[in-house]
Each structure stands twice: as structure tokens, then as C-alpha cells.
CSV table of C-alpha atoms and ligand atoms in Angstrom, one decimal:
chain,number,residue,atom,x,y,z
A,1,MET,CA,-11.6,5.9,-12.7
A,2,LYS,CA,-12.7,4.8,-16.0
A,3,GLU,CA,-16.0,3.1,-16.7
A,4,LEU,CA,-15.7,-0.8,-17.1
A,5,GLY,CA,-17.4,-0.3,-20.5
A,6,THR,CA,-14.3,1.1,-21.8
A,7,LEU,CA,-12.4,-1.9,-20.8
A,8,LYS,CA,-14.3,-4.0,-23.4
A,9,THR,CA,-13.1,-1.5,-26.1
A,10,PHE,CA,-9.6,-1.6,-24.7
A,11,LEU,CA,-9.4,-5.4,-24.8
A,12,SER,CA,-10.9,-5.5,-28.4
A,13,SER,CA,-7.2,-5.9,-29.8
A,14,PRO,CA,-4.6,-8.2,-28.4
A,15,LYS,CA,-2.7,-6.9,-25.4
A,16,LYS,CA,0.1,-7.8,-23.2
A,17,ILE,CA,-1.3,-8.3,-19.8
A,18,VAL,CA,0.2,-9.1,-16.5
A,19,ILE,CA,-2.0,-10.4,-13.6
A,20,THR,CA,-0.9,-10.0,-10.2
A,21,THR,CA,-2.3,-10.7,-6.6
A,22,HIS,CA,-1.4,-10.3,-3.0
A,23,ALA,CA,1.7,-11.8,-1.3
A,24,ASN,CA,1.1,-15.4,0.0
A,25,PRO,CA,-1.7,-15.8,-2.5
A,26,ASP,CA,-4.8,-18.0,-1.1
A,27,ALA,CA,-7.3,-19.8,-3.2
A,28,ASP,CA,-9.2,-16.6,-4.0
A,29,ALA,CA,-6.1,-14.7,-5.0
A,30,LEU,CA,-4.8,-17.4,-7.3
A,31,GLY,CA,-8.2,-18.8,-8.5
A,32,SER,CA,-9.3,-15.5,-9.6
A,33,SER,CA,-5.9,-14.8,-11.3
A,34,LEU,CA,-5.7,-18.1,-13.1
A,35,GLY,CA,-9.5,-17.7,-14.1
A,36,LEU,CA,-8.9,-14.4,-15.6
A,37,HIS,CA,-5.7,-15.6,-17.1
A,38,HIS,CA,-7.4,-18.4,-19.0
A,39,PHE,CA,-10.3,-16.2,-20.1
A,40,LEU,CA,-8.0,-13.4,-21.6
A,41,LYS,CA,-5.5,-16.1,-23.1
A,42,ASN,CA,-8.4,-17.7,-24.8
A,43,ARG,CA,-9.5,-14.3,-26.2
A,44,GLY,CA,-5.8,-14.1,-27.8
A,45,HIS,CA,-4.2,-11.8,-25.3
A,46,ASN,CA,-0.6,-12.4,-24.2
A,47,CYS,CA,-1.1,-12.9,-20.5
A,48,THR,CA,1.1,-13.8,-17.5
A,49,VAL,CA,0.3,-14.3,-14.0
A,50,VAL,CA,3.0,-12.9,-11.6
A,51,THR,CA,2.6,-13.7,-7.9
A,52,PRO,CA,4.9,-11.6,-5.3
A,53,THR,CA,5.5,-14.7,-3.4
A,54,ASP,CA,5.2,-18.5,-3.6
A,55,TYR,CA,2.0,-20.0,-2.5
A,56,PRO,CA,0.8,-23.3,-0.9
A,57,GLU,CA,1.0,-26.7,-2.6
A,58,PHE,CA,-2.7,-27.2,-2.1
A,59,LEU,CA,-3.4,-24.7,-4.9
A,60,HIS,CA,-0.9,-26.2,-7.4
A,61,TRP,CA,-3.7,-28.3,-9.1
A,62,MET,CA,-5.1,-25.2,-10.7
A,63,GLU,CA,-4.7,-25.4,-14.7
A,64,GLY,CA,-2.0,-22.9,-15.5
A,65,ASN,CA,-0.2,-23.2,-12.3
A,66,ASP,CA,2.9,-24.1,-14.1
A,67,GLU,CA,3.0,-20.8,-16.1
A,68,VAL,CA,2.6,-18.7,-12.9
A,69,VAL,CA,5.9,-16.5,-12.6
A,70,VAL,CA,6.7,-16.4,-8.7
A,71,ASN,CA,8.6,-13.5,-7.7
A,72,ASN,CA,11.8,-14.0,-5.8
A,73,ASN,CA,15.3,-12.9,-5.7
A,74,ASP,CA,16.1,-14.9,-9.0
A,75,THR,CA,13.0,-13.7,-10.9
A,76,HIS,CA,12.5,-10.3,-9.7
A,77,GLN,CA,14.0,-8.6,-12.6
A,78,HIS,CA,12.0,-10.6,-15.0
A,79,CYS,CA,9.0,-9.8,-13.2
A,80,ALA,CA,9.7,-6.2,-13.2
A,81,LYS,CA,10.3,-6.2,-16.9
A,82,LEU,CA,7.0,-8.0,-17.5
A,83,ILE,CA,5.2,-5.5,-15.6
A,84,SER,CA,7.0,-2.6,-17.2
A,85,GLU,CA,6.3,-3.9,-20.8
A,86,ALA,CA,2.6,-4.6,-20.1
A,87,ASP,CA,-0.3,-2.7,-21.7
A,88,LEU,CA,-2.5,-3.7,-18.8
A,89,ILE,CA,-1.9,-4.7,-15.2
A,90,CYS,CA,-4.4,-6.4,-13.3
A,91,CYS,CA,-4.5,-6.1,-9.7
A,92,LEU,CA,-6.6,-8.8,-8.1
A,93,ASP,CA,-7.8,-9.2,-4.5
A,94,PHE,CA,-5.7,-6.5,-2.9
A,95,ASN,CA,-6.3,-3.0,-2.0
A,96,GLY,CA,-3.2,-1.2,-1.4
A,97,LEU,CA,0.3,-1.7,-3.0
A,98,LYS,CA,2.1,-2.7,0.3
A,99,ARG,CA,0.3,-6.0,-0.2
A,100,ILE,CA,2.3,-7.0,-3.2
A,101,LYS,CA,5.9,-6.9,-1.6
A,102,ASN,CA,8.6,-5.5,-3.8
A,103,LEU,CA,6.3,-5.6,-6.9
A,104,ASP,CA,5.0,-2.4,-5.5
A,105,GLU,CA,7.7,-0.2,-7.3
A,106,PRO,CA,7.4,-1.9,-10.7
A,107,VAL,CA,3.6,-1.6,-10.6
A,108,LYS,CA,3.8,2.0,-9.4
A,109,ASN,CA,6.0,3.0,-12.3
A,110,ALA,CA,4.4,1.1,-15.0
A,111,GLN,CA,3.2,2.8,-18.1
A,112,GLY,CA,0.3,0.5,-18.8
A,113,LYS,CA,-3.3,1.0,-17.8
A,114,THR,CA,-4.5,-0.8,-14.5
A,115,LEU,CA,-7.4,-3.0,-13.8
A,116,LEU,CA,-8.4,-3.5,-10.0
A,117,VAL,CA,-10.7,-6.1,-9.0
A,118,ASP,CA,-11.0,-6.3,-5.4
A,119,HIS,CA,-13.4,-6.9,-2.3
A,120,HIS,CA,-11.3,-5.7,0.5
A,121,LEU,CA,-12.4,-2.5,2.5
A,122,ASN,CA,-10.7,0.9,2.4
A,123,LYS,CA,-9.6,0.6,-1.1
A,124,GLU,CA,-6.0,2.8,-1.5
A,125,ILE,CA,-5.6,1.9,-5.2
A,126,GLU,CA,-7.0,4.2,-7.9
A,127,ALA,CA,-6.8,2.2,-11.2
A,128,ASP,CA,-7.9,3.2,-14.7
A,129,PHE,CA,-10.5,0.4,-14.7
A,130,GLU,CA,-12.1,-1.0,-11.4
A,131,LEU,CA,-14.4,-3.5,-10.2
A,132,TRP,CA,-14.4,-3.0,-6.4
A,133,ASP,CA,-17.1,-4.1,-4.1
A,134,ASP,CA,-16.4,-4.6,-0.5
A,135,LYS,CA,-20.0,-6.5,-0.2
A,136,ALA,CA,-18.6,-9.2,-2.5
A,137,ALA,CA,-17.8,-12.5,-0.9
A,138,ALA,CA,-14.8,-13.2,-3.0
A,139,THR,CA,-12.6,-11.6,-5.9
A,140,ALA,CA,-13.6,-14.5,-7.9
A,141,GLU,CA,-17.2,-13.5,-7.6
A,142,LEU,CA,-16.1,-10.3,-9.1
A,143,ILE,CA,-14.2,-11.9,-11.8
A,144,PHE,CA,-17.2,-13.9,-12.7
A,145,ASP,CA,-19.3,-10.5,-13.1
A,146,LEU,CA,-16.3,-8.9,-15.1
A,147,ILE,CA,-16.4,-11.9,-17.6
A,148,LYS,CA,-20.2,-11.3,-17.8
A,149,ILE,CA,-19.5,-7.6,-18.3
A,150,LEU,CA,-17.0,-8.5,-21.3
A,151,GLU,CA,-19.9,-10.7,-22.6
A,152,GLY,CA,-17.8,-13.7,-22.2
A,153,GLU,CA,-19.9,-16.1,-20.0
A,154,SER,CA,-20.3,-18.8,-22.7
A,155,GLU,CA,-16.5,-19.0,-22.8
A,156,ILE,CA,-16.0,-20.1,-19.3
A,157,ASN,CA,-14.7,-23.7,-19.3
A,158,THR,CA,-14.0,-26.2,-16.5
A,159,ALA,CA,-10.5,-24.6,-15.8
A,160,ILE,CA,-11.9,-21.0,-15.3
A,161,ALA,CA,-15.0,-22.3,-13.5
A,162,GLU,CA,-13.0,-24.5,-11.0
A,163,ALA,CA,-10.4,-21.7,-10.3
A,164,LEU,CA,-13.2,-19.2,-9.5
A,165,TYR,CA,-15.1,-21.7,-7.5
A,166,ALA,CA,-12.1,-22.5,-5.3
A,167,GLY,CA,-11.8,-18.7,-4.5
A,168,ILE,CA,-15.5,-18.6,-3.6
A,169,MET,CA,-15.4,-21.8,-1.6
A,170,THR,CA,-12.5,-20.7,0.4
A,171,ASP,CA,-13.4,-17.0,0.9
A,172,THR,CA,-16.8,-17.8,2.1
A,173,GLY,CA,-15.5,-20.4,4.4
A,174,SER,CA,-17.2,-23.2,2.6
A,175,PHE,CA,-20.4,-21.0,2.4
A,176,LYS,CA,-20.8,-20.2,6.1
A,177,HIS,CA,-19.5,-16.6,6.4
A,178,GLY,CA,-22.0,-13.8,6.6
A,179,SER,CA,-20.8,-12.9,3.1
A,180,THR,CA,-22.5,-15.7,1.8
A,181,SER,CA,-25.3,-14.3,-0.5
A,182,ALA,CA,-27.9,-15.5,-2.4
A,183,LYS,CA,-26.1,-14.0,-5.3
A,184,ILE,CA,-22.9,-16.2,-4.5
A,185,HIS,CA,-25.0,-19.3,-4.4
A,186,ARG,CA,-26.4,-18.3,-7.9
A,187,THR,CA,-23.0,-17.6,-9.2
A,188,VAL,CA,-21.8,-21.1,-8.0
A,189,ALA,CA,-24.9,-22.6,-9.7
A,190,ASP,CA,-23.6,-21.1,-12.8
A,191,LEU,CA,-20.0,-22.2,-12.5
A,192,MET,CA,-21.4,-25.7,-11.8
A,193,ASP,CA,-23.2,-25.6,-15.1
A,194,HIS,CA,-19.8,-24.5,-16.6
A,195,GLY,CA,-18.2,-27.8,-15.3
A,196,VAL,CA,-17.1,-27.5,-11.7
A,197,ASN,CA,-16.8,-30.7,-9.7
A,198,VAL,CA,-17.5,-29.4,-6.2
A,199,ASN,CA,-16.3,-32.6,-4.5
A,200,LYS,CA,-13.0,-32.7,-6.5
A,201,VAL,CA,-12.2,-29.0,-5.7
A,202,SER,CA,-13.0,-29.5,-2.0
A,203,ARG,CA,-10.9,-32.3,-1.6
A,204,LEU,CA,-8.0,-30.9,-3.4
A,205,ILE,CA,-8.1,-27.8,-1.2
A,206,TYR,CA,-9.1,-29.2,2.3
A,207,ASP,CA,-8.1,-33.1,2.2
A,208,THR,CA,-4.5,-32.9,1.2
A,209,ASN,CA,-3.2,-32.5,4.6
A,210,SER,CA,0.4,-33.6,5.4
A,211,LEU,CA,0.8,-35.6,8.6
A,212,ASN,CA,3.0,-33.0,9.7
A,213,ARG,CA,0.5,-30.3,9.5
A,214,LEU,CA,-2.2,-32.4,11.4
A,215,ARG,CA,0.2,-33.1,14.2
A,216,PHE,CA,1.0,-29.5,14.3
A,217,ILE,CA,-2.6,-28.3,14.6
A,218,GLY,CA,-2.9,-31.1,17.4
A,219,TYR,CA,0.1,-29.5,19.1
A,220,ALA,CA,-1.1,-25.9,18.7
A,221,LEU,CA,-4.6,-26.7,20.1
A,222,MET,CA,-3.0,-28.6,23.2
A,223,GLU,CA,-0.1,-26.4,23.8
A,224,LYS,CA,-0.4,-23.1,22.3
A,225,LEU,CA,-4.1,-21.8,22.4
A,226,ILE,CA,-4.4,-19.2,24.8
A,227,VAL,CA,-8.2,-18.3,26.0
A,228,ASN,CA,-9.3,-15.4,27.7
A,229,MET,CA,-12.9,-16.1,28.5
A,230,ASP,CA,-13.4,-13.0,30.2
A,231,GLN,CA,-12.3,-10.7,27.5
A,232,LYS,CA,-13.8,-13.2,24.8
A,233,VAL,CA,-10.5,-13.6,23.1
A,234,ALA,CA,-8.6,-16.6,22.1
A,235,TYR,CA,-5.1,-16.8,20.3
A,236,PHE,CA,-2.2,-18.6,19.1
A,237,VAL,CA,1.4,-17.8,19.4
A,238,ILE,CA,3.9,-19.7,17.1
A,239,ASN,CA,7.5,-19.2,17.1
A,240,ALA,CA,10.2,-19.9,14.5
A,241,GLU,CA,11.4,-23.1,16.2
A,242,GLU,CA,7.9,-24.6,16.0
A,243,HIS,CA,7.9,-23.7,12.3
A,244,GLU,CA,11.0,-25.8,11.9
A,245,ARG,CA,10.1,-28.6,14.2
A,246,PHE,CA,6.9,-29.3,12.2
A,247,HIS,CA,8.4,-28.5,8.9
A,248,LEU,CA,5.6,-26.2,8.2
A,249,LYS,CA,5.1,-25.0,4.7
A,250,SER,CA,3.2,-22.1,3.2
A,251,GLY,CA,-0.6,-22.6,3.9
A,252,ASP,CA,0.0,-25.0,6.9
A,253,THR,CA,-1.2,-22.6,9.6
A,254,GLU,CA,-4.2,-21.4,7.3
A,255,GLY,CA,-7.4,-22.1,9.3
A,256,LEU,CA,-5.7,-22.7,12.6
A,257,VAL,CA,-7.1,-19.2,13.8
A,258,ASN,CA,-10.7,-20.4,13.3
A,259,TYR,CA,-10.4,-23.2,15.8
A,260,ALA,CA,-9.9,-20.4,18.3
A,261,LEU,CA,-12.9,-18.4,17.0
A,262,SER,CA,-15.1,-21.6,17.3
A,263,ILE,CA,-15.0,-21.6,21.1
A,264,LYS,CA,-18.5,-21.0,22.6
A,265,GLY,CA,-18.3,-17.4,23.8
A,266,ILE,CA,-15.1,-16.3,22.0
A,267,VAL,CA,-15.8,-13.3,19.6
A,268,ILE,CA,-12.1,-12.5,18.6
A,269,ALA,CA,-9.4,-14.8,17.7
A,270,ALA,CA,-5.7,-14.2,16.5
A,271,ILE,CA,-2.8,-16.0,15.6
A,272,ILE,CA,0.7,-14.3,16.1
A,273,MET,CA,3.4,-16.1,14.2
A,274,GLU,CA,7.1,-15.8,13.5
A,275,LYS,CA,7.8,-16.7,9.9
A,276,ASN,CA,10.6,-16.0,7.4
A,277,GLY,CA,12.0,-13.3,10.0
A,278,GLU,CA,8.6,-11.4,9.9
A,279,VAL,CA,5.9,-11.4,12.8
A,280,LYS,CA,2.6,-12.1,10.9
A,281,MET,CA,-0.7,-11.8,12.4
A,282,SER,CA,-4.3,-13.0,11.3
A,283,PHE,CA,-7.4,-11.8,13.1
A,284,ARG,CA,-11.0,-13.0,12.9
A,285,SER,CA,-14.1,-12.0,14.6
A,286,VAL,CA,-17.7,-12.7,14.7
A,287,GLY,CA,-20.7,-10.4,14.0
A,288,ASP,CA,-20.3,-6.7,14.7
A,289,TYR,CA,-16.8,-7.1,16.2
A,290,ALA,CA,-14.5,-5.5,13.4
A,291,VAL,CA,-10.9,-6.4,13.3
A,292,ASN,CA,-9.7,-4.7,9.9
A,293,ASP,CA,-9.4,-1.0,11.5
A,294,PHE,CA,-7.6,-2.6,14.5
A,295,ALA,CA,-5.1,-4.4,12.1
A,296,ALA,CA,-4.6,-1.2,10.0
A,297,ALA,CA,-4.2,1.1,13.1
A,298,HIS,CA,-1.7,-1.0,15.1
A,299,PHE,CA,-0.3,-3.8,12.7
A,300,ASN,CA,0.2,-2.2,9.3
A,301,GLY,CA,-2.6,-4.4,8.1
A,302,GLY,CA,-6.1,-4.3,7.3
A,303,GLY,CA,-8.6,-6.8,5.5
A,304,HIS,CA,-12.3,-7.4,6.0
A,305,LYS,CA,-14.5,-6.8,9.0
A,306,ASN,CA,-14.3,-10.2,10.3
A,307,ALA,CA,-11.2,-11.4,8.9
A,308,ALA,CA,-8.0,-9.2,8.7
A,309,GLY,CA,-4.2,-9.6,9.1
A,310,GLY,CA,-1.1,-7.4,9.5
A,311,LEU,CA,2.6,-7.5,10.0
A,312,SER,CA,4.2,-6.4,13.3
A,313,ASP,CA,7.5,-4.1,13.4
A,314,LEU,CA,8.2,-5.9,16.9
A,315,ASN,CA,9.7,-9.1,17.6
A,316,LEU,CA,7.3,-12.2,18.7
A,317,GLU,CA,7.4,-11.5,22.4
A,318,ALA,CA,7.0,-7.6,22.0
A,319,THR,CA,4.1,-8.2,19.5
A,320,VAL,CA,2.3,-10.4,21.9
A,321,GLU,CA,2.6,-7.8,24.7
A,322,LYS,CA,1.4,-5.1,22.5
A,323,PHE,CA,-1.6,-7.4,21.3
A,324,LYS,CA,-2.4,-8.2,25.0
A,325,SER,CA,-2.5,-4.7,26.0
A,326,LEU,CA,-4.6,-3.7,23.1
A,327,ILE,CA,-7.3,-6.4,23.8
A,328,PRO,CA,-9.5,-4.0,25.8
A,329,GLU,CA,-9.6,-1.7,22.6
A,330,LEU,CA,-10.3,-4.7,20.5
A,331,GLN,CA,-13.4,-5.5,22.4
A,332,HIS,CA,-14.7,-2.0,21.8
A,333,THR,CA,-14.3,-2.0,17.9
A,334,LEU,CA,-18.1,-3.0,17.7
A,335,ILE,CA,-19.4,-1.3,14.5
B,401,5GP,P1,-5.3,-14.2,6.6
B,401,5GP,O1,-5.5,-14.0,8.0
B,401,5GP,O2,-6.0,-15.2,6.3
B,401,5GP,O3,-3.8,-13.9,6.0
B,401,5GP,O4,-5.8,-12.7,6.0
B,401,5GP,C1,-7.2,-12.4,6.3
B,401,5GP,C2,-7.8,-11.2,5.5
B,401,5GP,O5,-6.8,-10.2,5.8
B,401,5GP,C3,-7.5,-11.3,4.0
B,401,5GP,O6,-8.5,-10.7,3.4
B,401,5GP,C4,-6.2,-10.6,3.8
B,401,5GP,O7,-6.2,-10.2,2.4
B,401,5GP,C5,-6.1,-9.5,4.7
B,401,5GP,N1,-4.8,-9.4,5.2
B,401,5GP,C6,-3.9,-10.4,5.6
B,401,5GP,N2,-2.7,-9.8,6.0
B,401,5GP,C7,-2.8,-8.6,5.7
B,401,5GP,C8,-1.9,-7.5,5.6
B,401,5GP,O8,-0.7,-7.7,6.2
B,401,5GP,N3,-2.2,-6.3,5.3
B,401,5GP,C9,-3.5,-6.1,4.8
B,401,5GP,N4,-3.8,-4.8,4.5
B,401,5GP,N5,-4.6,-7.0,4.7
B,401,5GP,C10,-4.1,-8.2,5.1
B,402,MN,MN1,-10.3,-12.5,-1.4
């Protein structure tokens, strides 16, 4: 790992840069990527954001969205070429290459330097330049720090500030999670000085529900929420037929798991979901209950202490059975 100080020297002449982030990018992943993209582009670099998959429509308002290259069957060769030709590959908001789907091989084989900026526990990537802090509330917070390290705070415009603010707002659960530090509030104050309209960003992210999504949430709460008060666990199981019935799009299930965790007395919540031929899981916990190691040990996953996810190797029914059988273990993951 190289000192970040040498990154400044490295970036002192124009470079070809690819910025990538985790699959199914959320506001922190995309906001960090586009925030850094604008900053580097304005400094004269040739910069492209490449995402491993598409992302929800409620993120499309971010400036630069139209220039993002979304990896899919049609664009994969192009993405791989961009990565192989890059002088620098920025890996934002993920800690292991399996989080970037089939961009893993191109990144692994790339000749360019790598920069990792991330806040997930248990880092697996060794990059040439790293800004990794698992105490940070969001990768966007670290991008702001990085811009300051590169002595570029005065270059932060509204597009950069709003992209970073979106990442911080969502990864802190609107400044509610335990990760909400005094420093993050100071960062946000600085971002507001650089032009963030907090009401606008909040509405663009949270208040653009489709009626389908709201009806789906109502249905899930009414029919699909399984609550086990004795074990202090609540979870949803959503199948592929329900995805189709409610025309669910990327992002439509985001936040659902938090309703389960909001029940008084519940300390662990999950959502187990069949989607695009995969069984995806999200875990949330409160306080000292930790879900990241559990997700890593049993469901090829990881994340943060109180918010983690994973993918199951089994079908939906078998995954639910496996999850149920592991609940006693989950209850003893107190850290
Ligand atoms: P979510 O439940 O919102 O998809 O993800 C919660 C947290 O867990 C995020 O920090 C995310 O990066 C992480 N996470 C989600 N899915 C996976 C996964 O499949 N593998 C790993 N390692 N982390 C995940
Ligand atoms: Mn994040």
C-alpha cells in the first residue's frame, strides 16, 4: 500500500481513470463515484464511471448519470477495455472483488494502479493507494477527505457536493445510525457551504416512490412479515412471482428490512429475496448484535456490523430453512 501523498504526485499529469463500485449501486456507491468523477474530470483527467450492474431510477438525477457505463452483456467488452487501458482504477465502496460481479477479472488483470476508498469491515483488496476506514459512515465521507488530501476543497461544486451528500444521507439512515459522528455533521455542513440543497436531495431520493412500490410495501408488511418475538428476529421472504406481480424495479425493496427492525423488541431483521435467478439477503441489527460475520460465514456476504448482505447458494425455500436454523447462532453474535 502506498502513501496517499504519492497519489497527488501521480495525479499531477492527466491520466486515464476508471471509477467503479459495487453491484446494485446505492446512493453512496454512485454518489461517491460521480462526486470523484466530476472532481477528477475538472482537473483534466479522462475519467469514466463503470458500474457492474444498473441501479435504481431514484439515483438518475445525479449529474453525470448519463455518462455512466453500465456493465451488461452488451457493454461488457467495452467495460473490460476501459479497465485494461486505465492508468488508475478507483474502487469505491466495496472491499472484495466478488462485489463487482464479472468486472472482477478485468480489474484483477489490469495493469493500471488501483485506488481503494471504502468503509466496509474486513478489507480483502490490496490497492496501490488506499483510503480505508471502517469507522467512516459512508464512502462519500472519505471521498470528501480524499479531495481535501488532494487540496481540492475549493473545487467542490454543487454537483460534487450533492452527490456526496446523497451518499452520506442514505448510509447514515438520514443521520440516525450509530455511525453518525460529529465529523460527519461537520462534513455535511461543509458540503452545504458548497451548495447542497438538502431538501431537494432528500425528496429526489426518498419521495419518488411509484404507487407499485408503496402497494408492495403495504402488502409485504401485511402478508409477508414473519415476527419471532422470542428470538427477537423479524424477516421478510419475497419470491420471484411477487417481484413480477408488483413490477418491482431495482431499489424498490430498499428500506423494507428497516420496517422489520423498527418493531419494539426486535434486534435482528432480514429480507430473503428471489431476484433475477439469485437469492439475495439483507441483514440489519441493532447495537452490539453483529450481522456482517454471520453474512460472511453462511451466505457469501459481508458488510457492516449492523447492516450486511449476501447471496445464497440455495433456492428460496432452502435458504429460508437454513436461515431459520441459524437464528440461534445469530442471536449469539454479540460483539
Ligand atoms: P443491503 O442490505 O442494503 O444490500 O447491504 C447492506 C450492506 O451490506 C452494504 O454495506 C453492502 O455493501 C453490504 N452487502 C450487501 N450485499 C452484500 C454481498 O453480497 N456481499 C458483501 N460482502 N456485502 C454485501
Ligand atoms: Mn457505503
